[in-house]
PDB file of C-alpha atoms in Angstrom:
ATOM      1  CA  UNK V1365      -1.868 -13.865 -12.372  1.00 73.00           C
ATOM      2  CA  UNK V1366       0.563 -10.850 -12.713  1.00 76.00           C
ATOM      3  CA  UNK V1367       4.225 -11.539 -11.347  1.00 88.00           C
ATOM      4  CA  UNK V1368       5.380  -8.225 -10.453  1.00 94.00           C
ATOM      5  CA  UNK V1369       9.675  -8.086 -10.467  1.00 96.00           C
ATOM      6  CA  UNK V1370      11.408  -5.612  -8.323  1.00 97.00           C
ATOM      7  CA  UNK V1371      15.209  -4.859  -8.413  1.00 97.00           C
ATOM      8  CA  UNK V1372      17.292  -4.310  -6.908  1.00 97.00           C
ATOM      9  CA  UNK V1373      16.097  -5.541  -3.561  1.00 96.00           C
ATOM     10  CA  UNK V1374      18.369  -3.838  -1.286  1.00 97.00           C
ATOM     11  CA  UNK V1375      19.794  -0.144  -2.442  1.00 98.00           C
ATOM     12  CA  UNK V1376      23.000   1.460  -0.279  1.00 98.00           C
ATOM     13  CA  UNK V1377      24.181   4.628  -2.296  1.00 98.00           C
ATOM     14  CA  UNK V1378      25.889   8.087  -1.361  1.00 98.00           C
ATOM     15  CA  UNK V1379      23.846  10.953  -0.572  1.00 98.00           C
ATOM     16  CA  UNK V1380      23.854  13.113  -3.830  1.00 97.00           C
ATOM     17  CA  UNK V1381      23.828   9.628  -6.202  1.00 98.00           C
ATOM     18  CA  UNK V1382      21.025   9.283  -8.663  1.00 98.00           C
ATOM     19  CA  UNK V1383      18.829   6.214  -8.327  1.00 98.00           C
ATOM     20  CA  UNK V1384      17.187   3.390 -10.331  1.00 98.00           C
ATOM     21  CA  UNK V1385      14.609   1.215  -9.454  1.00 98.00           C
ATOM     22  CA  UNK V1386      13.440  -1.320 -11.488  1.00 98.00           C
ATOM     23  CA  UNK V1387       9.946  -3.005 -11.567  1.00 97.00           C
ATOM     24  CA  UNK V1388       8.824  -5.235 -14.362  1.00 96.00           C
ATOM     25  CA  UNK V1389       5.543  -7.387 -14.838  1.00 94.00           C
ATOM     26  CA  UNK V1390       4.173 -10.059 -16.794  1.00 89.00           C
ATOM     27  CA  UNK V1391       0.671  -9.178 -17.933  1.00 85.00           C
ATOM     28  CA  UNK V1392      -0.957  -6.343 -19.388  1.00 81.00           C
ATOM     29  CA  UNK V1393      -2.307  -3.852 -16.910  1.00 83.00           C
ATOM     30  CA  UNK V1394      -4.352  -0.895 -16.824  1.00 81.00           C
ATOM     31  CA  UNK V1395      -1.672   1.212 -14.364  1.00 88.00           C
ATOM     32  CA  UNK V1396       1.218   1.257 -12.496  1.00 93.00           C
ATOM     33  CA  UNK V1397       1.726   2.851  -8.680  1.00 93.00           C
ATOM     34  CA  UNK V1398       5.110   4.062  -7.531  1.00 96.00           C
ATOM     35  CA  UNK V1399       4.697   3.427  -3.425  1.00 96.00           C
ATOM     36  CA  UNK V1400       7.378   4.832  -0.617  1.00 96.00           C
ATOM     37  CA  UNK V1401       7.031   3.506   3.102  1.00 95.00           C
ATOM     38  CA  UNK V1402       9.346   4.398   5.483  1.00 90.00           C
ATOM     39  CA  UNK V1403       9.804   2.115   8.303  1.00 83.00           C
ATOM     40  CA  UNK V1404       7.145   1.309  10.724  1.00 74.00           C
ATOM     41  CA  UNK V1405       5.130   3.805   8.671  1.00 76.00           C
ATOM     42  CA  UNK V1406       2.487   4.454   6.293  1.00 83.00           C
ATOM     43  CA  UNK V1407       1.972   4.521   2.566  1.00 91.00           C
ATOM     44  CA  UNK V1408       2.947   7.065   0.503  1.00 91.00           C
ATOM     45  CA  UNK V1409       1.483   7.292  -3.008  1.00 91.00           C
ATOM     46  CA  UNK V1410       4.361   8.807  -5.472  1.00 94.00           C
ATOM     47  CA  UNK V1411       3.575   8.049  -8.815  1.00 93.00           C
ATOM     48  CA  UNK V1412       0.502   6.082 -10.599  1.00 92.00           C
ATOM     49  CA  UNK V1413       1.294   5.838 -14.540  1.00 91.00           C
ATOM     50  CA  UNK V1414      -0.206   4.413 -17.455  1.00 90.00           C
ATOM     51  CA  UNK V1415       1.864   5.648 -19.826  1.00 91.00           C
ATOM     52  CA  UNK V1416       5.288   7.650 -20.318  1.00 94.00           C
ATOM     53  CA  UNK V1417       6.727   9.585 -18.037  1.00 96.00           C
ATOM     54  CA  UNK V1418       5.262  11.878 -14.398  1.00 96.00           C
ATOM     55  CA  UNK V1419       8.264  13.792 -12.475  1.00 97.00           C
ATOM     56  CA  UNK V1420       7.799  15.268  -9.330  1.00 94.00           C
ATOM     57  CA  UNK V1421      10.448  17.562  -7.668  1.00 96.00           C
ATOM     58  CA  UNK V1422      13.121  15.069  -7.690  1.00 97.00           C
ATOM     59  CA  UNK V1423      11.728  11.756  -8.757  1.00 97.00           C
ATOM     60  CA  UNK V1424      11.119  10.794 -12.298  1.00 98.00           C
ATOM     61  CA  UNK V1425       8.648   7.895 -12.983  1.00 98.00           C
ATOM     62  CA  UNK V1426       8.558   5.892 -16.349  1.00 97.00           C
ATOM     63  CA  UNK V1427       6.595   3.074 -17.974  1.00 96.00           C
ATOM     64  CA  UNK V1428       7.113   1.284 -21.418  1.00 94.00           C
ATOM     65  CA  UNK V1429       3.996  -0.556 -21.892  1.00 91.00           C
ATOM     66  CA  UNK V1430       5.376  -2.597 -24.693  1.00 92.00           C
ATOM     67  CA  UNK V1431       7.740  -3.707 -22.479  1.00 93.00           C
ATOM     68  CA  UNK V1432       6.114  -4.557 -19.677  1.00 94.00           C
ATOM     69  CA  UNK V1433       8.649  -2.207 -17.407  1.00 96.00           C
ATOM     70  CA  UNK V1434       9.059   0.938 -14.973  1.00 97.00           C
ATOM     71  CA  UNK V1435      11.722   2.493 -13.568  1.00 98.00           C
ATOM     72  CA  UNK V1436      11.947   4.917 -10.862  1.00 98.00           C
ATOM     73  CA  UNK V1437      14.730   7.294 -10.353  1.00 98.00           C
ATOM     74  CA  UNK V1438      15.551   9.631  -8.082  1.00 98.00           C
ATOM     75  CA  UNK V1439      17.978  12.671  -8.640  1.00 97.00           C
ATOM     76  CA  UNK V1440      20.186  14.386  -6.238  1.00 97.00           C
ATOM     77  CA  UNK V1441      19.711  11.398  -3.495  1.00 97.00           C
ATOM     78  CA  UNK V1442      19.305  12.761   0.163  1.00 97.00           C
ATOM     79  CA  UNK V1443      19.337  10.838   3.084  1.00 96.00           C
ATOM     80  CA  UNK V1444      15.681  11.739   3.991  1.00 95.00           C
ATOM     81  CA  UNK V1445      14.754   9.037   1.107  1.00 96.00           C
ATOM     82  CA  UNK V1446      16.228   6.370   2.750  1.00 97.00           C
ATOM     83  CA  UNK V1447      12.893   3.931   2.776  1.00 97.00           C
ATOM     84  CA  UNK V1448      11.569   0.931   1.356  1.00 97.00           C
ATOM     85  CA  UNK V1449       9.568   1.727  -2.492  1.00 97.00           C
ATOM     86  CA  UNK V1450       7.374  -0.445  -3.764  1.00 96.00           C
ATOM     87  CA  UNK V1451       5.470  -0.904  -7.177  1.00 96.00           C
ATOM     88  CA  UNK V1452       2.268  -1.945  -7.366  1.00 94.00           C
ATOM     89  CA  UNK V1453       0.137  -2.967 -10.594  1.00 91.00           C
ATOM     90  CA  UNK V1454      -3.279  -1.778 -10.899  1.00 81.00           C
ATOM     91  CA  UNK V1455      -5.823  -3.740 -12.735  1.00 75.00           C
ATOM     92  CA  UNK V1456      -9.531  -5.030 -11.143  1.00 71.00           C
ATOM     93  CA  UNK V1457      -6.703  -6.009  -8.208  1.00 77.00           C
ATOM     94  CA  UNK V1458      -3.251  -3.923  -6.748  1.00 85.00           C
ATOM     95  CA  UNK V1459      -0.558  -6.365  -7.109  1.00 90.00           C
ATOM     96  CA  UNK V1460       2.534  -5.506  -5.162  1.00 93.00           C
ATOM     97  CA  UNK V1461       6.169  -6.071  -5.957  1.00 95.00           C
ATOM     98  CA  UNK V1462       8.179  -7.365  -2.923  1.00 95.00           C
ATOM     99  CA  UNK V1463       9.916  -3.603  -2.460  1.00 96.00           C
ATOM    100  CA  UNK V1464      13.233  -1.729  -2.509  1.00 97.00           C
ATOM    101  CA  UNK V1465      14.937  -1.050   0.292  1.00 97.00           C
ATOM    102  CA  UNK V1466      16.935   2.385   0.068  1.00 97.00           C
ATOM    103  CA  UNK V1467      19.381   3.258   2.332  1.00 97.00           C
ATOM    104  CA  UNK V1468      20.831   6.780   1.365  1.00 97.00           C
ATOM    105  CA  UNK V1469      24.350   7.366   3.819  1.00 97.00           C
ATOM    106  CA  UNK V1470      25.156  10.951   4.076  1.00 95.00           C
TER     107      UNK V1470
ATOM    108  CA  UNK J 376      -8.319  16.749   1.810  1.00 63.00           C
ATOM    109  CA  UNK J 377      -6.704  14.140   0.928  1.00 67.00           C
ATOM    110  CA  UNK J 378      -5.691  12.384   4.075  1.00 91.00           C
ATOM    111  CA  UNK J 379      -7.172   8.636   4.970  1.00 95.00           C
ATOM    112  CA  UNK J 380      -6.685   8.406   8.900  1.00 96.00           C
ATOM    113  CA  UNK J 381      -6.679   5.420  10.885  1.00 97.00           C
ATOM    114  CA  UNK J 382      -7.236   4.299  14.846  1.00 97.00           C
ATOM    115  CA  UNK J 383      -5.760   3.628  16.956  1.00 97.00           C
ATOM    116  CA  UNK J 384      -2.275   3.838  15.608  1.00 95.00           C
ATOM    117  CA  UNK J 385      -1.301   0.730  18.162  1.00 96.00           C
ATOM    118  CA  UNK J 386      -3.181  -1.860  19.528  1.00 97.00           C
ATOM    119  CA  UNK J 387      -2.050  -4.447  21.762  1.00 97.00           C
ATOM    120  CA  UNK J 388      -4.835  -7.250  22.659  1.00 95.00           C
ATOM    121  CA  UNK J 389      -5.159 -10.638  24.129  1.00 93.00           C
ATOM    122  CA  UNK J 390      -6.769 -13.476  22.103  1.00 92.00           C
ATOM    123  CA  UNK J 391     -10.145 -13.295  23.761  1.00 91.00           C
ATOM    124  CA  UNK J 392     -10.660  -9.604  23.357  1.00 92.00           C
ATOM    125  CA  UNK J 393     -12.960  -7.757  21.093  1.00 95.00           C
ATOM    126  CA  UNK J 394     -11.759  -4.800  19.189  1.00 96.00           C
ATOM    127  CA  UNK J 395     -11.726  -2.764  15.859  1.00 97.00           C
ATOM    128  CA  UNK J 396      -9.843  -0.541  13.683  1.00 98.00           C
ATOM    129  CA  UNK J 397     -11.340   2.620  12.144  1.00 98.00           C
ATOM    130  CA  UNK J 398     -10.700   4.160   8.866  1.00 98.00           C
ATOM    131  CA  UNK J 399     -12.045   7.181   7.441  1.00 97.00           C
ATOM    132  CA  UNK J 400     -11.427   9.212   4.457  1.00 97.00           C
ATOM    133  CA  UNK J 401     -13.484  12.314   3.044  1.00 93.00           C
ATOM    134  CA  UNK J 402     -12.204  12.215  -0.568  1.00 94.00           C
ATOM    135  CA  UNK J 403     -15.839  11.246  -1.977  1.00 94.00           C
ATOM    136  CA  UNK J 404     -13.858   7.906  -2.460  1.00 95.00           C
ATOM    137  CA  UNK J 405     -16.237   4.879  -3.443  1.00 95.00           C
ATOM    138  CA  UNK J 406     -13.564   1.958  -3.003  1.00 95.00           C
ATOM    139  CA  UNK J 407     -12.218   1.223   0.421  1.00 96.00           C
ATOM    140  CA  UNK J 408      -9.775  -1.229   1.109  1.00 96.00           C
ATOM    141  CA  UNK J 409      -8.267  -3.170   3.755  1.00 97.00           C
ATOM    142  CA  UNK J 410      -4.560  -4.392   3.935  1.00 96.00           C
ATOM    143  CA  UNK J 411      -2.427  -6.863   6.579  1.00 97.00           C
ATOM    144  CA  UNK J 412       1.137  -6.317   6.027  1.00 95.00           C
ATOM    145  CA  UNK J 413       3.895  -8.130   8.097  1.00 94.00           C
ATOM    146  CA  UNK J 414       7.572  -6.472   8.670  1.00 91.00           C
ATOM    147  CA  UNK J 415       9.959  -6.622   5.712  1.00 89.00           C
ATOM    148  CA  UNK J 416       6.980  -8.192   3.550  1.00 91.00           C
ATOM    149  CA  UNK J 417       4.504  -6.122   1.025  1.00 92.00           C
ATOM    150  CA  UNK J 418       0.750  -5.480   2.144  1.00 93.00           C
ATOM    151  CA  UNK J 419      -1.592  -8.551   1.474  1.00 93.00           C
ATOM    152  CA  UNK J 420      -4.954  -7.437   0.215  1.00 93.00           C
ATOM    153  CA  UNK J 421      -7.963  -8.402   2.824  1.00 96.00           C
ATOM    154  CA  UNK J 422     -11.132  -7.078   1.443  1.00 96.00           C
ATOM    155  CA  UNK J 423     -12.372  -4.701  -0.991  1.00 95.00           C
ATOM    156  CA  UNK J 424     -15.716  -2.405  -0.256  1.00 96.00           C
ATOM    157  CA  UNK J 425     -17.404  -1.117  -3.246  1.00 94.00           C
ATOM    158  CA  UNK J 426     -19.972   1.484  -2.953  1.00 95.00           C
ATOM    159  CA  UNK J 427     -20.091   0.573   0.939  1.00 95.00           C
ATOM    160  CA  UNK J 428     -20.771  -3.341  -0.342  1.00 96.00           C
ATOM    161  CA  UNK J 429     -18.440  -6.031   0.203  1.00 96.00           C
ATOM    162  CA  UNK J 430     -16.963  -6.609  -3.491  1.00 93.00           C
ATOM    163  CA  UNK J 431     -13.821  -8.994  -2.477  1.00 90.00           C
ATOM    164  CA  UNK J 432     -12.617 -11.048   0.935  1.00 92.00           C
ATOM    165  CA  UNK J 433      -9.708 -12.821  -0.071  1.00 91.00           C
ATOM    166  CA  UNK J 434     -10.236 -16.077   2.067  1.00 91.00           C
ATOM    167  CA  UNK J 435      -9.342 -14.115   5.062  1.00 95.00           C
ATOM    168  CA  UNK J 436     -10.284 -16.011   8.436  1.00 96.00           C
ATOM    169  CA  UNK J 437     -13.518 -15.066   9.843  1.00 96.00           C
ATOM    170  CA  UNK J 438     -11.915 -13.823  12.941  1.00 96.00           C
ATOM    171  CA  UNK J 439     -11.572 -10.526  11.215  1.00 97.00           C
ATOM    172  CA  UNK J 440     -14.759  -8.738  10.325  1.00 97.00           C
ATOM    173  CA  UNK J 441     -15.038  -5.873   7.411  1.00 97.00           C
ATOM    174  CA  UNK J 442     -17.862  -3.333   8.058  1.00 97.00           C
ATOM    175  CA  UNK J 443     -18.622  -0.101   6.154  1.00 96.00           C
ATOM    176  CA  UNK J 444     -21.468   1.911   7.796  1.00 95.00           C
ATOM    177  CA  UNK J 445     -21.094   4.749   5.381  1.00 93.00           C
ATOM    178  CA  UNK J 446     -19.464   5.949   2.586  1.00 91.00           C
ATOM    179  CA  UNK J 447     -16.550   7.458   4.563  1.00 95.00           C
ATOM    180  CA  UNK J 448     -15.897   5.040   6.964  1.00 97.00           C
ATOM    181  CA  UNK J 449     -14.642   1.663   7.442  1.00 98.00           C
ATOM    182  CA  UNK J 450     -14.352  -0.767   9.961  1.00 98.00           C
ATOM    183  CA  UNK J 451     -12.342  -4.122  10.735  1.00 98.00           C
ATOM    184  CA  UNK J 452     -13.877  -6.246  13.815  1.00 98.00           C
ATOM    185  CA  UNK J 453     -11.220  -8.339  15.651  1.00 97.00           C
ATOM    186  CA  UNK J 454     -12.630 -11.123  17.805  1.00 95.00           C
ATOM    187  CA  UNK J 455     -10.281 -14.090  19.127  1.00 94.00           C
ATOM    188  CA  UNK J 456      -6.790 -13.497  16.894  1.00 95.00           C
ATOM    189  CA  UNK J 457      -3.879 -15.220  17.015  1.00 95.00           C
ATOM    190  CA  UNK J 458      -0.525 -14.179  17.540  1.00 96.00           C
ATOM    191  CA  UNK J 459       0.258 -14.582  13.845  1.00 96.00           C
ATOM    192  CA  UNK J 460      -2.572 -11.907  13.041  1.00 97.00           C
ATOM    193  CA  UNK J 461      -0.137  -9.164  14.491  1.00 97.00           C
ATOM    194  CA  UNK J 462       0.929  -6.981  11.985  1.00 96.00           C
ATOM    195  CA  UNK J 463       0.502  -3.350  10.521  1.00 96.00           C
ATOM    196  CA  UNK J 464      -3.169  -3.286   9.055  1.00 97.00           C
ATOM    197  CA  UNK J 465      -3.523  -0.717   6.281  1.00 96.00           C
ATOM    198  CA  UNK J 466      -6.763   0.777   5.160  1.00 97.00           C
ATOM    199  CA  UNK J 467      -7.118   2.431   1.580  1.00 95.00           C
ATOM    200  CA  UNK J 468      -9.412   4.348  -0.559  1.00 95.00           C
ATOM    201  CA  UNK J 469      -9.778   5.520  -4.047  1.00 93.00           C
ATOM    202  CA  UNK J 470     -12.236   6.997  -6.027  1.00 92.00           C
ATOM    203  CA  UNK J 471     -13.921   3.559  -7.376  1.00 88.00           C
ATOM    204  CA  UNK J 472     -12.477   0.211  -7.354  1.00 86.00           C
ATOM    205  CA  UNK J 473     -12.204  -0.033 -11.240  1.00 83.00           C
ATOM    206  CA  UNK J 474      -7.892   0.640 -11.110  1.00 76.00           C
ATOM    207  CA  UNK J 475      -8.313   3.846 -13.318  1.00 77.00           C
ATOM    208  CA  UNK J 476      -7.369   5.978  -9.923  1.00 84.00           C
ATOM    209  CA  UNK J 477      -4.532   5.535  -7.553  1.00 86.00           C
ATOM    210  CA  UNK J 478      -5.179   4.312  -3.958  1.00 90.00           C
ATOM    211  CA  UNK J 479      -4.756   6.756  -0.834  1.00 92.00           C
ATOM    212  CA  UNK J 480      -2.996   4.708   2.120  1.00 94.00           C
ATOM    213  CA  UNK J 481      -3.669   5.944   5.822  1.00 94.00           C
ATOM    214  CA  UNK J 482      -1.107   5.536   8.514  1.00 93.00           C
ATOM    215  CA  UNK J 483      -1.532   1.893   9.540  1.00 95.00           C
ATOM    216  CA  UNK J 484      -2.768   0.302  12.872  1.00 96.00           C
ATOM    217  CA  UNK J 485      -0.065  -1.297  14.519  1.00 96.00           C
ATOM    218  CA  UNK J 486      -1.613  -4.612  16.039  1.00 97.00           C
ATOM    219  CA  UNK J 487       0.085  -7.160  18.512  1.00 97.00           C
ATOM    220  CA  UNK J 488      -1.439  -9.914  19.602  1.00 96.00           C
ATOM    221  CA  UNK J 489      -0.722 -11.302  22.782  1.00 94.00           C
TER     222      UNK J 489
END
C-alpha cells in the first residue's frame, strides 16, 4: 500500500513569503494531485502531475519520479491562500496525504 | 463546465430518518466517486462507480447506500446513521476511473447526525 508523507504539517509564514510543501511516497504511481481546501469547504483541484514541472499563476508544482517526491510552492504568498493542501497519489486508487495547513498572516 | 455540484450543502437528521445526497456533474465523466471526510482529517474513499456500475465499496456500513441512475448523477441513501457518520461527504468525478485524469471535487454535504 502507498504511504503518502506530507510536510510540514502546519505552515505560519508572512504574506509575500514563498512556500514549500513537501509530499513524498513510497510506491510507484501513475500521478500525483496537488489538492487546496479551505475550511469547511470544498475541493479544489490545483495540480495533477506525472512528470516535471505544471505552474499556474503563482504556484509551481514538481515531481521527481525517481525519487518518489513533489513539492509545491507558492510565490508571492497572500493571505487569501491561507488553507489546508493536500497531495493525493493516483493509481487504480487516490491515496491522500494527511494535508498542510497554511496560515498566511498579512 | 466543469463544476460537480452537490445537495443539500447541510443536512441535519435524526437516526431514524431517511435521506440522500445528490451529486451531479456534466463533464461526460465515467468515474464517480464518493468521499466521508471528518474535520482536520483527509477524505476516506467510500465507493467508486464505474460506467454507472459499482466498481469499489470499501467495507463501508450498509447504512449508507451508493446509487447511480445515470451517467451524470449520483446518489448516497442514508437510512438509520449514527452520530459518528457526521461529517462532510464529498462526491467526485473524472473522466474514467483508470488514474490517467484528475478528479473534480463538488462542494461537500455537510451532514450531522443527531
Amino acid at each position: 500500500k502507498n504511504e503518502v508523507e506530507q510536510s510540514p504539517q502546519n505552515l505560519t509564514a508572512q504574506e509575500g513569503e514563498f512556500i514549500t510543501i513537501n509530499c513524498s511516497y513510497s510506491v510507484g504511481i501513475s500521478a500525483l494531485h496537488w489538492l487546496q481546501q479551505h475550511p469547511g469547504g470544498g475541493i479544489v483541484s490545483l495540480f495533477m502531475l506525472s512528470s516535471g514541472k505544471k505552474k499556474h499563476g503563482r504556484l509551481i508544482a514538481t515531481i521527481n519520479i525517481q525519487e518518489k517526491h513533489s513539492s509545491l510552492h507558492i510565490t508571492a504568498s497572500h493571505p487569501r491562500d491561507s488553507a489546508v493542501y493536500i497531495c493525493a497519489t493516483r493509481d487504480d486508487k487516490i491515496i491522500f496525504g494527511k494535508g498542510t495547513r497554511l496560515h498566511i498572516l498579512p | 463546465d466543469t463544476e460537480v455540484t452537490q445537495t443539500p450543502k447541510h443536512l441535519v437528521m435524526g437516526m431514524t430518518n431517511k435521506k440522500s445526497l445528490k451529486c451531479e456533474q456534466h463533464m461526460g465523466h465515467r468515474a464517480m466517486y464518493w468521499y466521508k471526510q471528518k474535520a482536520k482529517k483527509p477524505p476516506e474513499l467510500m465507493f467508486v462507480y464505474s460506467y454507472e456500475k459499482l466498481s469499489i465499496n470499501e467495507s463501508v456500513p450498509s447504512r449508507f447506500s451508493p446509487e447511480c441512475p445515470n451517467s451524470s448523477l449520483l446518489n448516497l441513501h442514508l437510512h438509520a446513521l449514527q452520530p459518528e457518520d457526521s461529517a462532510l461527504y464529498l462526491c467526485a468525478s473524472s473522466q474514467d476511473p483508470s488514474g490517467a485524469y484528475e478528479q473534480y471535487f463538488g462542494p461537500g454535504t455537510r451532514l450531522t447526525v443527531t
